[in-house]
């Protein structure tokens, strides 16, 4: 899945355990583990908001998008010609 969950990064920065975070957010440790391990299909905005409040961070600190097969995706600075050839502008 192209959405990556970085809750463990914020937990490490805050020196907080999964159990403590689950208690403070008001969700079960099992549900937090599902979210943390990227197995969740959805997350409620209220849960995301509570996570951000407890961890004192922004949603983008917890969630990020990664292209599937990123090596095949043109870089934002790359130009795609009409024939589909990818190249860096000025080459």
XYZ file of C-alpha atoms in Angstrom:
91
model
C 0.000 0.000 0.000
C 1.440 3.390 -0.904
C 0.469 5.036 2.425
C 3.178 4.441 5.026
C 2.462 4.908 8.740
C 5.366 6.291 10.786
C 3.874 6.087 14.282
C 6.910 4.176 15.567
C 9.157 7.065 14.524
C 7.127 9.516 16.617
C 6.912 7.036 19.505
C 10.703 6.787 19.548
C 11.093 10.577 19.393
C 8.675 11.001 22.303
C 10.136 8.022 24.231
C 6.621 6.606 24.602
C 5.403 3.013 24.531
C 2.610 1.690 22.326
C 0.572 0.898 25.440
C 0.929 4.412 26.815
C -0.042 5.953 23.478
C -3.069 3.667 23.165
C -4.223 4.621 26.691
C -3.767 8.344 26.089
C -5.502 8.234 22.674
C -8.331 5.997 23.877
C -7.920 3.039 21.527
C -6.909 -0.545 22.213
C -3.252 -1.530 21.874
C -4.368 -4.104 19.275
C -6.032 -1.435 17.113
C -3.004 0.825 17.468
C -0.772 -2.076 16.383
C -2.929 -2.605 13.278
C -2.539 1.068 12.400
C 1.165 1.191 13.309
C 1.998 -1.871 11.198
C 0.211 -0.520 8.113
C -2.569 -3.116 8.124
C -5.414 -0.631 8.699
C -7.771 0.032 5.799
C -8.864 3.400 7.223
C -8.305 5.770 10.107
C -10.901 8.107 11.600
C -10.026 11.778 11.634
C -10.866 11.830 15.348
C -8.272 9.099 15.948
C -5.699 10.870 13.782
C -6.411 14.110 15.632
C -5.987 12.395 19.025
C -2.710 10.810 17.888
C -1.425 14.214 16.765
C -2.521 15.856 20.016
C -0.844 13.249 22.220
C 2.328 13.056 20.095
C 2.357 16.840 19.492
C 2.831 16.451 15.756
C 1.153 17.018 12.399
C -0.714 14.311 10.406
C 2.119 14.395 7.858
C 4.514 13.319 10.598
C 2.517 10.099 10.966
C 1.422 9.377 7.383
C 3.270 9.635 4.094
C 2.671 8.539 0.538
C 5.179 6.361 -1.309
C 4.720 5.497 -4.956
C 4.484 1.788 -5.662
C 7.469 0.833 -7.792
C 9.070 4.208 -7.062
C 12.053 3.379 -9.280
C 9.728 3.363 -12.305
C 8.082 6.699 -11.509
C 9.622 9.807 -13.147
C 11.127 12.322 -10.734
C 9.187 15.603 -10.432
C 12.138 17.327 -12.140
C 12.106 14.895 -15.066
C 10.472 15.786 -18.349
C 8.384 13.289 -20.308
C 8.550 13.745 -24.090
C 5.553 13.190 -26.347
C 6.893 9.700 -27.169
C 6.994 8.815 -23.456
C 10.784 9.174 -23.109
C 11.793 10.387 -19.662
C 14.700 12.762 -19.267
C 15.951 15.602 -17.161
C 15.199 19.030 -18.698
C 18.211 20.388 -20.562
C 19.670 16.979 -21.410
